[in-house]
Short mmCIF file of C-alpha atoms in Angstrom, two decimals:
data_model
loop_
_atom_site.label_atom_id
_atom_site.label_comp_id
_atom_site.label_asym_id
_atom_site.label_seq_id
_atom_site.Cartn_x
_atom_site.Cartn_y
_atom_site.Cartn_z
CA MET A 1 10.95 15.59 -17.48
CA ASN A 2 7.56 13.95 -17.01
CA ALA A 3 6.57 10.53 -15.72
CA ALA A 4 6.30 9.05 -19.19
CA THR A 5 9.91 9.88 -20.11
CA SER A 6 11.64 9.43 -16.76
CA PRO A 7 14.22 6.61 -16.54
CA ALA A 8 12.31 5.44 -13.47
CA PHE A 9 9.43 4.38 -15.70
CA GLN A 10 11.26 2.24 -18.19
CA PRO A 11 9.47 -1.12 -18.44
CA GLY A 12 10.62 -4.48 -17.21
CA GLY A 13 11.75 -3.89 -13.64
CA LEU A 14 9.15 -6.24 -12.15
CA LYS A 15 8.92 -8.75 -14.99
CA GLY A 16 8.54 -12.26 -13.62
CA LYS A 17 8.24 -11.06 -10.00
CA THR A 18 5.32 -12.12 -7.83
CA LEU A 19 3.61 -9.43 -5.75
CA PHE A 20 1.31 -10.27 -2.85
CA ILE A 21 -0.90 -7.18 -2.43
CA THR A 22 -3.51 -6.69 0.27
CA GLY A 23 -6.54 -4.53 -0.42
CA ALA A 24 -5.91 -4.79 -4.15
CA SER A 25 -9.49 -4.80 -5.41
CA ARG A 26 -9.59 -1.00 -5.78
CA GLY A 27 -7.83 2.26 -5.10
CA ILE A 28 -4.13 2.46 -4.35
CA GLY A 29 -3.68 -1.31 -4.12
CA LEU A 30 -5.17 -1.88 -7.56
CA ALA A 31 -3.17 1.00 -9.06
CA ILE A 32 0.06 -0.52 -7.74
CA ALA A 33 -0.97 -3.90 -9.08
CA LYS A 34 -1.72 -2.55 -12.56
CA ARG A 35 1.57 -0.64 -12.64
CA ALA A 36 3.45 -3.85 -11.86
CA ALA A 37 1.29 -5.79 -14.32
CA ALA A 38 2.55 -3.58 -17.14
CA ASP A 39 5.93 -5.26 -16.61
CA GLY A 40 4.37 -8.71 -16.81
CA ALA A 41 4.39 -9.30 -13.05
CA ASN A 42 2.33 -11.90 -11.21
CA ILE A 43 -0.17 -10.32 -8.82
CA VAL A 44 -1.82 -12.08 -5.88
CA ILE A 45 -4.92 -10.04 -5.06
CA LEU A 46 -6.05 -10.19 -1.45
CA ALA A 47 -9.33 -8.47 -0.58
CA LYS A 48 -12.73 -9.27 0.88
CA THR A 49 -14.94 -7.92 -1.91
CA THR A 50 -16.35 -10.62 -4.17
CA GLU A 51 -19.59 -8.89 -5.16
CA ALA A 52 -19.95 -5.37 -6.58
CA ASN A 53 -21.12 -2.64 -4.23
CA PRO A 54 -22.38 0.69 -5.64
CA LYS A 55 -20.63 2.58 -2.82
CA LEU A 56 -17.35 0.68 -3.19
CA PRO A 57 -16.81 -0.33 -6.82
CA GLY A 58 -14.43 -3.12 -7.63
CA THR A 59 -14.11 -6.77 -6.66
CA ILE A 60 -11.18 -9.18 -6.63
CA TYR A 61 -12.47 -10.53 -9.95
CA SER A 62 -12.82 -7.17 -11.70
CA ALA A 63 -9.36 -6.29 -10.38
CA ALA A 64 -7.98 -9.52 -11.86
CA GLN A 65 -9.46 -8.60 -15.24
CA GLU A 66 -7.84 -5.16 -15.14
CA ILE A 67 -4.49 -6.61 -14.09
CA GLU A 68 -4.49 -9.15 -16.88
CA ALA A 69 -5.57 -6.51 -19.39
CA ALA A 70 -2.56 -4.46 -18.27
CA GLY A 71 -0.23 -7.36 -19.07
CA GLY A 72 0.08 -9.21 -15.79
CA HIS A 73 -1.03 -12.53 -14.34
CA ALA A 74 -3.59 -12.41 -11.54
CA LEU A 75 -4.63 -14.71 -8.71
CA PRO A 76 -7.74 -13.27 -6.98
CA LEU A 77 -8.21 -14.53 -3.43
CA ALA A 78 -11.08 -13.61 -1.12
CA VAL A 79 -9.26 -13.08 2.17
CA ASP A 80 -9.91 -11.17 5.38
CA ILE A 81 -6.41 -10.37 6.65
CA ARG A 82 -7.65 -10.61 10.23
CA ASP A 83 -8.03 -14.37 9.63
CA ASP A 84 -4.73 -16.14 10.31
CA ASP A 85 -5.62 -19.38 8.56
CA ALA A 86 -6.93 -17.56 5.47
CA VAL A 87 -3.73 -15.53 5.13
CA PHE A 88 -1.44 -18.54 5.45
CA ALA A 89 -3.64 -20.44 2.98
CA ALA A 90 -3.34 -17.54 0.54
CA VAL A 91 0.45 -17.73 0.75
CA THR A 92 0.26 -21.44 -0.02
CA GLN A 93 -1.99 -20.77 -3.05
CA ALA A 94 0.35 -18.04 -4.26
CA VAL A 95 3.32 -20.41 -4.13
CA GLN A 96 1.39 -23.18 -5.84
CA THR A 97 0.35 -20.81 -8.64
CA PHE A 98 3.43 -18.67 -9.17
CA GLY A 99 6.25 -20.54 -7.43
CA GLY A 100 7.00 -18.03 -4.70
CA ILE A 101 6.59 -14.46 -3.44
CA ASP A 102 9.06 -11.65 -4.11
CA VAL A 103 7.19 -8.57 -2.93
CA LEU A 104 4.62 -8.00 -0.19
CA VAL A 105 2.60 -4.80 -0.41
CA ASN A 106 0.74 -4.11 2.83
CA ASN A 107 -1.97 -1.81 1.53
CA ALA A 108 -5.19 -2.96 3.22
CA SER A 109 -6.38 -0.47 5.80
CA ALA A 110 -9.45 0.64 7.72
CA ILE A 111 -10.17 4.25 8.62
CA SER A 112 -12.50 6.01 11.02
CA LEU A 113 -11.64 9.64 11.79
CA THR A 114 -13.54 9.66 15.07
CA ASN A 115 -12.67 10.82 18.55
CA THR A 116 -12.72 8.56 21.59
CA GLU A 117 -16.37 9.07 22.47
CA ALA A 118 -17.40 8.31 18.88
CA THR A 119 -15.20 5.23 18.48
CA PRO A 120 -16.78 2.04 19.85
CA MET A 121 -14.37 -0.76 20.68
CA LYS A 122 -15.67 -2.80 17.76
CA ARG A 123 -14.39 -0.10 15.40
CA PHE A 124 -11.15 0.21 17.37
CA ASP A 125 -10.63 -3.54 16.98
CA LEU A 126 -11.45 -3.39 13.27
CA MET A 127 -8.85 -0.72 12.55
CA ASN A 128 -6.13 -2.27 14.65
CA GLY A 129 -6.99 -5.76 13.42
CA ILE A 130 -6.63 -4.79 9.76
CA ASN A 131 -3.97 -2.10 9.93
CA ALA A 132 -1.43 -3.07 12.57
CA ARG A 133 -2.18 -6.76 13.14
CA GLY A 134 -2.98 -7.45 9.49
CA THR A 135 0.31 -5.94 8.37
CA TYR A 136 2.22 -7.95 10.95
CA LEU A 137 0.37 -11.16 10.06
CA CYS A 138 0.86 -10.85 6.30
CA THR A 139 4.53 -10.07 6.79
CA ALA A 140 5.01 -13.07 9.05
CA ALA A 141 3.10 -15.34 6.66
CA CYS A 142 5.12 -14.23 3.63
CA LEU A 143 8.48 -14.26 5.41
CA PRO A 144 9.51 -17.84 4.52
CA GLU A 145 8.90 -17.13 0.83
CA LEU A 146 10.66 -13.76 1.01
CA LYS A 147 13.68 -15.52 2.53
CA LYS A 148 13.70 -17.98 -0.37
CA SER A 149 13.48 -15.06 -2.79
CA ALA A 150 16.48 -13.45 -1.12
CA ALA A 151 18.47 -16.68 -1.29
CA ALA A 152 17.71 -16.83 -5.01
CA GLY A 153 19.01 -13.29 -5.52
CA ARG A 154 15.60 -11.83 -6.43
CA LYS A 155 15.85 -8.85 -4.04
CA PRO A 156 12.60 -9.28 -2.09
CA GLN A 157 10.83 -6.35 -0.50
CA VAL A 158 8.03 -5.44 1.86
CA LEU A 159 6.36 -2.11 1.09
CA THR A 160 3.72 -0.83 3.49
CA MET A 161 1.33 2.04 2.85
CA SER A 162 1.88 3.85 6.15
CA PRO A 163 3.14 7.23 7.34
CA PRO A 164 6.38 8.51 8.80
CA LEU A 165 6.47 8.11 12.57
CA SER A 166 5.83 11.60 13.93
CA MET A 167 4.91 11.39 17.59
CA LYS A 168 3.13 14.71 17.85
CA SER A 169 -0.16 15.08 19.67
CA HIS A 170 -1.92 16.90 16.82
CA TRP A 171 -1.72 13.73 14.72
CA PHE A 172 -3.41 11.75 17.51
CA ALA A 173 -5.86 14.02 19.29
CA PRO A 174 -8.66 14.13 16.68
CA HIS A 175 -8.63 10.35 16.00
CA THR A 176 -6.47 8.48 18.49
CA ALA A 177 -7.66 5.01 17.50
CA TYR A 178 -6.98 5.50 13.79
CA SER A 179 -3.58 7.06 14.43
CA MET A 180 -2.60 4.16 16.68
CA ALA A 181 -3.65 1.66 14.05
CA LYS A 182 -1.89 3.47 11.20
CA TYR A 183 1.29 4.05 13.16
CA GLY A 184 1.20 0.37 14.10
CA MET A 185 1.81 -0.38 10.43
CA SER A 186 4.78 2.01 10.43
CA MET A 187 6.18 0.39 13.56
CA CYS A 188 6.15 -2.90 11.65
CA THR A 189 8.31 -1.23 9.02
CA LEU A 190 10.70 0.14 11.64
CA GLY A 191 11.07 -3.18 13.41
CA HIS A 192 11.06 -5.52 10.43
CA ALA A 193 13.57 -3.40 8.52
CA GLY A 194 16.06 -3.98 11.29
CA GLU A 195 15.10 -7.59 11.83
CA PHE A 196 15.18 -8.62 8.15
CA LYS A 197 18.21 -6.61 7.02
CA LYS A 198 20.54 -9.51 7.61
CA LEU A 199 18.26 -11.68 5.49
CA GLY A 200 18.50 -9.39 2.48
CA ILE A 201 14.82 -8.38 2.65
CA ALA A 202 14.17 -4.65 2.26
CA VAL A 203 11.29 -3.19 4.28
CA ASN A 204 9.99 0.33 3.64
CA SER A 205 6.87 2.48 3.94
CA LEU A 206 5.27 4.79 1.38
CA TRP A 207 2.78 7.57 2.13
CA PRO A 208 1.11 10.32 0.06
CA ARG A 209 1.77 13.99 0.69
CA THR A 210 -1.77 14.83 -0.41
CA ALA A 211 -5.06 13.06 0.04
CA ILE A 212 -5.70 10.41 -2.61
CA ALA A 213 -9.05 10.10 -4.39
CA THR A 214 -10.16 6.60 -3.44
CA ALA A 215 -13.61 5.20 -2.80
CA ALA A 216 -12.87 5.16 0.93
CA MET A 217 -11.87 8.83 0.85
CA GLN A 218 -15.11 9.73 -0.90
CA MET A 219 -17.05 8.26 2.01
CA ILE A 220 -15.44 10.58 4.59
CA PRO A 221 -17.71 13.56 5.31
CA GLY A 222 -16.27 16.93 4.32
CA VAL A 223 -13.57 15.61 1.99
CA ASP A 224 -13.53 17.28 -1.42
CA VAL A 225 -11.99 14.72 -3.78
CA ALA A 226 -11.57 17.49 -6.37
CA LEU A 227 -8.63 18.63 -4.21
CA CYS A 228 -7.00 15.20 -4.21
CA ARG A 229 -4.47 13.40 -6.38
CA THR A 230 -5.19 10.10 -8.12
CA PRO A 231 -3.97 6.70 -6.92
CA GLU A 232 -1.56 6.60 -9.86
CA ILE A 233 0.90 8.84 -8.04
CA MET A 234 1.25 6.21 -5.33
CA ALA A 235 1.52 3.47 -7.95
CA ASP A 236 4.32 5.26 -9.77
CA ALA A 237 6.15 6.03 -6.53
CA ALA A 238 5.79 2.40 -5.39
CA TYR A 239 7.17 1.27 -8.74
CA CYS A 240 10.24 3.46 -8.22
CA VAL A 241 10.83 2.00 -4.76
CA LEU A 242 10.30 -1.59 -5.88
CA THR A 243 12.58 -1.30 -8.90
CA ASN A 244 15.40 0.53 -7.15
CA GLY A 245 18.56 -1.40 -7.94
CA THR A 246 20.20 -0.71 -4.58
CA PHE A 247 19.30 -2.20 -1.20
CA GLU A 248 17.36 0.47 0.68
CA THR A 249 15.55 -0.42 3.89
CA GLY A 250 13.90 1.26 6.87
CA ASN A 251 12.73 4.30 4.89
CA PHE A 252 9.48 6.22 5.16
CA TYR A 253 9.03 7.55 1.66
CA ILE A 254 6.67 10.34 0.55
CA ASP A 255 5.20 9.80 -2.93
CA ASP A 256 6.09 13.05 -4.70
CA ALA A 257 9.54 13.18 -3.11
CA VAL A 258 10.27 9.70 -4.49
CA LEU A 259 9.16 10.74 -7.96
CA ALA A 260 11.13 13.98 -7.84
CA ALA A 261 14.26 12.03 -6.89
CA HIS A 262 13.67 9.90 -10.00
CA GLY A 263 13.50 12.87 -12.34
CA VAL A 264 9.76 13.61 -12.40
CA THR A 265 8.99 17.33 -12.48
CA ASP A 266 5.47 17.42 -13.92
CA PHE A 267 2.89 16.35 -11.35
CA ASP A 268 -0.15 17.79 -13.12
CA ARG A 269 -1.08 14.39 -14.50
CA TYR A 270 -1.90 13.20 -10.98
CA ALA A 271 -4.40 15.95 -10.15
CA VAL A 272 -8.05 14.92 -9.98
CA THR A 273 -8.88 18.45 -11.12
CA PRO A 274 -6.65 19.51 -14.04
CA GLY A 275 -4.57 22.55 -13.16
CA ASN A 276 -5.31 22.40 -9.42
CA LYS A 277 -2.41 23.41 -7.16
CA ASN A 278 -4.34 23.62 -3.90
CA PHE A 279 -4.27 20.00 -2.77
CA LEU A 280 -5.76 18.63 0.41
CA PRO A 281 -2.80 17.58 2.56
CA ASP A 282 -2.78 14.08 3.98
CA PHE A 283 -2.36 13.29 7.65
CA PHE A 284 0.96 12.64 9.40
CA VAL A 285 3.20 14.68 7.05
CA ASP A 286 4.93 17.49 8.98
#
């Protein structure tokens, strides 16, 4: 069974839902947005990029065009998720435009695979400000609307792009600051899943088994994107999680494992290089 014929990919599961997605101007965030848009979902695009950059293609406006072309409704908002007031204002705009928020996707992230000597505190603060603090802030800002969604029986969710919590030194030693920041996102999942369970809000994380070919990945020295998978594998896995009819919370999902559980057996369509089986593994997956 392939992705196109799997029951997990039948249309309509997110129709009428409003998704608040950080870092949605490109890469994994945009792929998730477009996958939801195919159902007719409303997408609130949060990202900083308003003008095209040759090194980082995609803006909130080009993303909005792609989302609407895919069948969704888009609200592009230029927001730095380190800015408290801007995030809360974005929530207000989302509610004014679409009437509420049903799903928060914490996708925005900063990466620097540097050791301690090569990581100035400004870069440390950037990663922790976007990854851990930004995830916490966006979740807190969206919480009142997610509670309303739960009360209305709309099964709200928070889905964060962060890894399973594996406290092993080899995941920290080469890039302690980045690992701290990324695991901070996962700790939000662990804590908020328990905190929000009684509210009927599911909180989970999703992470790729292999490296994903994004613009950010292409900027990391030594990474061969030919050995990566495309962002669509994360989009399809996120779709499976978000359209699951049962209440599942506190999970740290791996993309291909999610798809396999939903009947997908052909993963060739996600390879950057057709026929490649030798993928570059991602961090934090034991």
